[in-house]
Amino acid sequence: MRRTTFAFLLTLFLAATLALSYILAFGSGEATCIVADAVRLQVNGIEYRIPAALQPHYSPERALPTRDYFQNNFRTKQYCQSPQSPPVVVDSISFPMKSLIAWAREDADRAELVGIFPLAINSSLRANVPVAEGGQTTPDGLFRKIVQGPRFEITSIEPIFFGSMINAVCGPAGTEQPSNQCMIWGRLRDGSLVKLGVLDTEKPIDVWPRMLRQVEAFISSMAIGVR
């Protein structure tokens, strides 16, 4: 009797194990995830190959499946993309601050990427915002500052970013330490917009030329076939 009961329980256990394995493998309806080392996304016809370590966000989120991966109690995303599949067309790409800081600290030539948030590439064909007339030229002669109450605008006098002008809108940041937050807009040669957010206490205007060069190099290093 005991042997019969044991055999029955063992059979039941094996059946349950097989059923659970089936559910885990197929029950979710998801295909096997081929984890990508570089995420291939396309904005405005330009392909970007982005190291997965940068943990890029993109819109729409459903464009490329991901799965959570836990390592040393930290959650990261794994991107499910086969090397043979075409790049995924998206409307925008952005980079989390934490991942960007870690990436920047690996190389002194990326140092000015620290403190930028957001940093995004957007396919929107947003029209250039008219910049107010007047203002004062900055001491380095590269920018013009137009003060409008507590807010102010900054525009480059000559092309400074991907061969184009930049303009920024700045205003009180509401941080504990008095600071202005500046949202800087630039345009890539394909027409995409680049948006950078900085605090002027961390990124005073005299470091903007170096920062913009490093952002340009950062984006160019991921863009395929673009010089």
Short mmCIF file of C-alpha atoms in Angstrom, two decimals:
data_model
loop_
_atom_site.label_atom_id
_atom_site.label_comp_id
_atom_site.label_asym_id
_atom_site.label_seq_id
_atom_site.Cartn_x
_atom_site.Cartn_y
_atom_site.Cartn_z
CA MET A 1 0.00 0.00 0.00
CA ARG A 2 2.78 2.37 0.95
CA ARG A 3 4.65 1.62 -2.27
CA THR A 4 1.51 2.27 -4.31
CA THR A 5 0.94 5.59 -2.52
CA PHE A 6 4.58 6.60 -2.97
CA ALA A 7 4.47 5.72 -6.68
CA PHE A 8 1.28 7.71 -7.09
CA LEU A 9 2.74 10.75 -5.33
CA LEU A 10 5.95 10.53 -7.35
CA THR A 11 3.97 10.36 -10.59
CA LEU A 12 1.88 13.34 -9.49
CA PHE A 13 5.03 15.32 -8.60
CA LEU A 14 6.66 14.59 -11.98
CA ALA A 15 3.49 15.55 -13.82
CA ALA A 16 3.27 18.82 -11.90
CA THR A 17 6.93 19.57 -12.62
CA LEU A 18 6.44 18.97 -16.34
CA ALA A 19 3.33 21.14 -16.35
CA LEU A 20 5.14 23.98 -14.59
CA SER A 21 8.05 23.75 -17.04
CA TYR A 22 5.60 23.95 -19.92
CA ILE A 23 3.90 27.00 -18.44
CA LEU A 24 7.22 28.77 -17.87
CA ALA A 25 8.43 27.98 -21.35
CA PHE A 26 5.27 28.60 -23.35
CA GLY A 27 2.51 29.85 -21.08
CA SER A 28 3.50 33.51 -21.32
CA GLY A 29 3.19 33.44 -25.08
CA GLU A 30 6.59 35.16 -25.41
CA ALA A 31 9.26 33.98 -27.80
CA THR A 32 12.69 33.12 -26.53
CA CYS A 33 14.63 36.30 -25.75
CA ILE A 34 17.86 36.68 -27.70
CA VAL A 35 19.69 39.17 -25.51
CA ALA A 36 21.33 41.99 -27.46
CA ASP A 37 24.68 43.52 -26.47
CA ALA A 38 23.85 46.54 -28.61
CA VAL A 39 20.30 47.81 -29.10
CA ARG A 40 19.56 48.77 -32.70
CA LEU A 41 17.02 51.57 -33.01
CA GLN A 42 16.13 53.86 -35.90
CA VAL A 43 15.01 57.49 -35.70
CA ASN A 44 14.31 59.57 -38.82
CA GLY A 45 15.93 56.92 -41.01
CA ILE A 46 19.19 56.89 -39.00
CA GLU A 47 20.20 53.66 -37.26
CA TYR A 48 21.72 53.86 -33.79
CA ARG A 49 23.59 50.95 -32.22
CA ILE A 50 23.44 51.67 -28.52
CA PRO A 51 25.37 49.62 -25.95
CA ALA A 52 22.84 47.83 -23.77
CA ALA A 53 24.80 49.03 -20.72
CA LEU A 54 23.36 52.49 -21.41
CA GLN A 55 19.86 51.08 -20.76
CA PRO A 56 18.18 53.31 -23.37
CA HIS A 57 14.50 54.18 -23.19
CA TYR A 58 12.52 54.52 -26.40
CA SER A 59 9.04 55.38 -27.53
CA PRO A 60 6.82 53.55 -28.17
CA GLU A 61 7.92 51.09 -25.47
CA ARG A 62 6.21 48.18 -27.22
CA ALA A 63 8.53 48.59 -30.23
CA LEU A 64 11.07 46.19 -28.71
CA PRO A 65 10.46 43.62 -25.96
CA THR A 66 12.63 43.60 -22.85
CA ARG A 67 12.88 41.53 -19.71
CA ASP A 68 14.10 42.39 -16.23
CA TYR A 69 17.41 40.97 -15.09
CA PHE A 70 18.63 41.12 -11.50
CA GLN A 71 22.34 41.20 -10.73
CA ASN A 72 23.79 42.10 -7.32
CA ASN A 73 20.30 43.18 -6.25
CA PHE A 74 20.11 45.73 -9.07
CA ARG A 75 17.47 45.52 -11.76
CA THR A 76 18.53 46.11 -15.34
CA LYS A 77 16.82 45.55 -18.65
CA GLN A 78 17.78 42.96 -21.20
CA TYR A 79 16.76 43.84 -24.73
CA CYS A 80 15.36 41.02 -26.86
CA GLN A 81 16.70 41.58 -30.37
CA SER A 82 18.31 39.18 -32.81
CA PRO A 83 21.46 40.32 -34.65
CA GLN A 84 19.73 39.37 -37.91
CA SER A 85 16.60 41.45 -37.32
CA PRO A 86 16.33 45.00 -38.76
CA PRO A 87 16.63 48.02 -36.48
CA VAL A 88 13.43 48.95 -34.66
CA VAL A 89 11.81 52.21 -35.79
CA VAL A 90 11.01 54.48 -32.84
CA ASP A 91 9.98 58.10 -32.29
CA SER A 92 12.51 58.94 -29.60
CA ILE A 93 15.50 57.62 -27.66
CA SER A 94 16.57 58.81 -24.22
CA PHE A 95 19.21 57.82 -21.69
CA PRO A 96 18.71 57.34 -17.92
CA MET A 97 20.88 59.58 -15.78
CA LYS A 98 22.39 56.72 -13.74
CA SER A 99 23.51 54.77 -16.81
CA LEU A 100 24.85 57.91 -18.48
CA ILE A 101 26.92 58.79 -15.40
CA ALA A 102 28.44 55.29 -15.26
CA TRP A 103 29.24 55.46 -18.98
CA ALA A 104 30.78 58.93 -18.70
CA ARG A 105 33.07 57.96 -15.84
CA GLU A 106 34.76 55.30 -17.96
CA ASP A 107 36.47 57.90 -20.16
CA ALA A 108 37.64 61.46 -19.51
CA ASP A 109 36.41 62.44 -22.99
CA ARG A 110 32.86 61.72 -21.79
CA ALA A 111 33.14 63.60 -18.49
CA GLU A 112 30.72 66.39 -19.44
CA LEU A 113 27.90 63.87 -19.97
CA VAL A 114 27.60 63.72 -16.18
CA GLY A 115 24.81 65.99 -14.97
CA ILE A 116 22.82 66.02 -18.23
CA PHE A 117 19.18 65.03 -17.80
CA PRO A 118 17.28 64.54 -19.90
CA LEU A 119 19.37 63.64 -22.93
CA ALA A 120 17.07 62.61 -25.75
CA ILE A 121 16.90 62.27 -29.53
CA ASN A 122 13.45 63.01 -30.89
CA SER A 123 12.11 62.52 -34.41
CA SER A 124 9.69 65.42 -34.02
CA LEU A 125 10.00 68.00 -36.75
CA ARG A 126 9.40 70.76 -34.21
CA ALA A 127 9.80 74.15 -35.82
CA ASN A 128 12.61 76.35 -34.66
CA VAL A 129 11.39 78.58 -31.85
CA PRO A 130 11.93 82.26 -32.66
CA VAL A 131 14.55 83.78 -30.37
CA ALA A 132 13.95 87.23 -28.96
CA GLU A 133 16.03 90.08 -30.31
CA GLY A 134 18.60 91.98 -28.30
CA GLY A 135 20.37 90.60 -25.29
CA GLN A 136 24.02 90.57 -24.35
CA THR A 137 26.87 88.57 -25.79
CA THR A 138 28.56 86.24 -23.30
CA PRO A 139 32.25 86.91 -22.45
CA ASP A 140 33.42 84.08 -24.73
CA GLY A 141 31.57 85.61 -27.68
CA LEU A 142 29.79 82.34 -28.48
CA PHE A 143 26.30 82.98 -27.10
CA ARG A 144 23.70 85.68 -26.70
CA LYS A 145 21.66 85.91 -23.48
CA ILE A 146 18.22 87.49 -23.50
CA VAL A 147 16.74 88.09 -20.02
CA GLN A 148 12.95 88.04 -19.66
CA GLY A 149 12.09 88.45 -15.99
CA PRO A 150 13.11 85.39 -13.94
CA ARG A 151 13.61 83.42 -17.15
CA PHE A 152 16.13 83.92 -19.92
CA GLU A 153 17.01 82.56 -23.33
CA ILE A 154 20.41 81.64 -24.69
CA THR A 155 21.22 81.17 -28.35
CA SER A 156 24.50 80.43 -30.06
CA ILE A 157 25.82 83.13 -32.35
CA GLU A 158 27.41 80.65 -34.76
CA PRO A 159 26.67 76.97 -35.55
CA ILE A 160 28.09 74.97 -32.64
CA PHE A 161 26.33 71.59 -32.59
CA PHE A 162 26.20 69.23 -35.59
CA GLY A 163 26.73 72.28 -37.80
CA SER A 164 23.66 74.05 -36.45
CA MET A 165 22.71 76.66 -33.87
CA ILE A 166 21.42 75.79 -30.43
CA ASN A 167 18.94 77.65 -28.29
CA ALA A 168 18.00 77.21 -24.65
CA VAL A 169 15.28 78.34 -22.29
CA CYS A 170 16.32 78.72 -18.65
CA GLY A 171 14.47 79.43 -15.44
CA PRO A 172 14.45 78.77 -11.69
CA ALA A 173 14.94 75.06 -11.01
CA GLY A 174 13.29 74.84 -7.59
CA THR A 175 16.31 72.99 -6.19
CA GLU A 176 17.59 73.33 -2.63
CA GLN A 177 20.59 75.25 -3.88
CA PRO A 178 19.49 78.25 -5.98
CA SER A 179 19.97 77.26 -9.60
CA ASN A 180 18.53 77.68 -13.05
CA GLN A 181 17.49 74.74 -15.17
CA CYS A 182 18.24 75.12 -18.86
CA MET A 183 16.62 73.07 -21.57
CA ILE A 184 18.90 73.13 -24.59
CA TRP A 185 17.65 72.27 -28.08
CA GLY A 186 19.83 71.30 -31.01
CA ARG A 187 19.15 69.70 -34.35
CA LEU A 188 20.88 66.78 -36.06
CA ARG A 189 21.64 66.87 -39.77
CA ASP A 190 18.72 64.50 -40.48
CA GLY A 191 16.31 66.91 -38.79
CA SER A 192 15.97 65.09 -35.46
CA LEU A 193 15.95 67.19 -32.32
CA VAL A 194 18.32 66.69 -29.42
CA LYS A 195 17.15 67.84 -26.00
CA LEU A 196 19.55 68.36 -23.10
CA GLY A 197 18.63 69.44 -19.59
CA VAL A 198 21.26 70.96 -17.28
CA LEU A 199 21.52 73.02 -14.10
CA ASP A 200 23.65 76.13 -14.49
CA THR A 201 25.29 75.50 -11.11
CA GLU A 202 26.64 72.22 -12.50
CA LYS A 203 27.03 73.28 -16.12
CA PRO A 204 27.79 77.01 -16.31
CA ILE A 205 27.66 78.41 -19.79
CA ASP A 206 31.45 78.50 -20.15
CA VAL A 207 31.52 74.66 -20.24
CA TRP A 208 28.70 74.37 -22.78
CA PRO A 209 31.00 74.31 -25.85
CA ARG A 210 32.97 71.36 -24.41
CA MET A 211 29.77 69.65 -23.25
CA LEU A 212 28.15 70.02 -26.68
CA ARG A 213 31.25 68.60 -28.39
CA GLN A 214 31.13 65.56 -26.11
CA VAL A 215 27.40 65.07 -26.70
CA GLU A 216 27.99 65.31 -30.44
CA ALA A 217 30.77 62.70 -30.21
CA PHE A 218 28.56 60.48 -28.04
CA ILE A 219 25.67 60.51 -30.52
CA SER A 220 27.97 60.16 -33.54
CA SER A 221 29.65 57.09 -32.03
CA MET A 222 26.29 55.26 -32.10
CA ALA A 223 24.94 56.53 -35.43
CA ILE A 224 25.62 54.19 -38.35
CA GLY A 225 26.83 55.70 -41.61
CA VAL A 226 26.72 59.29 -40.31
CA ARG A 227 29.77 61.53 -40.22
#
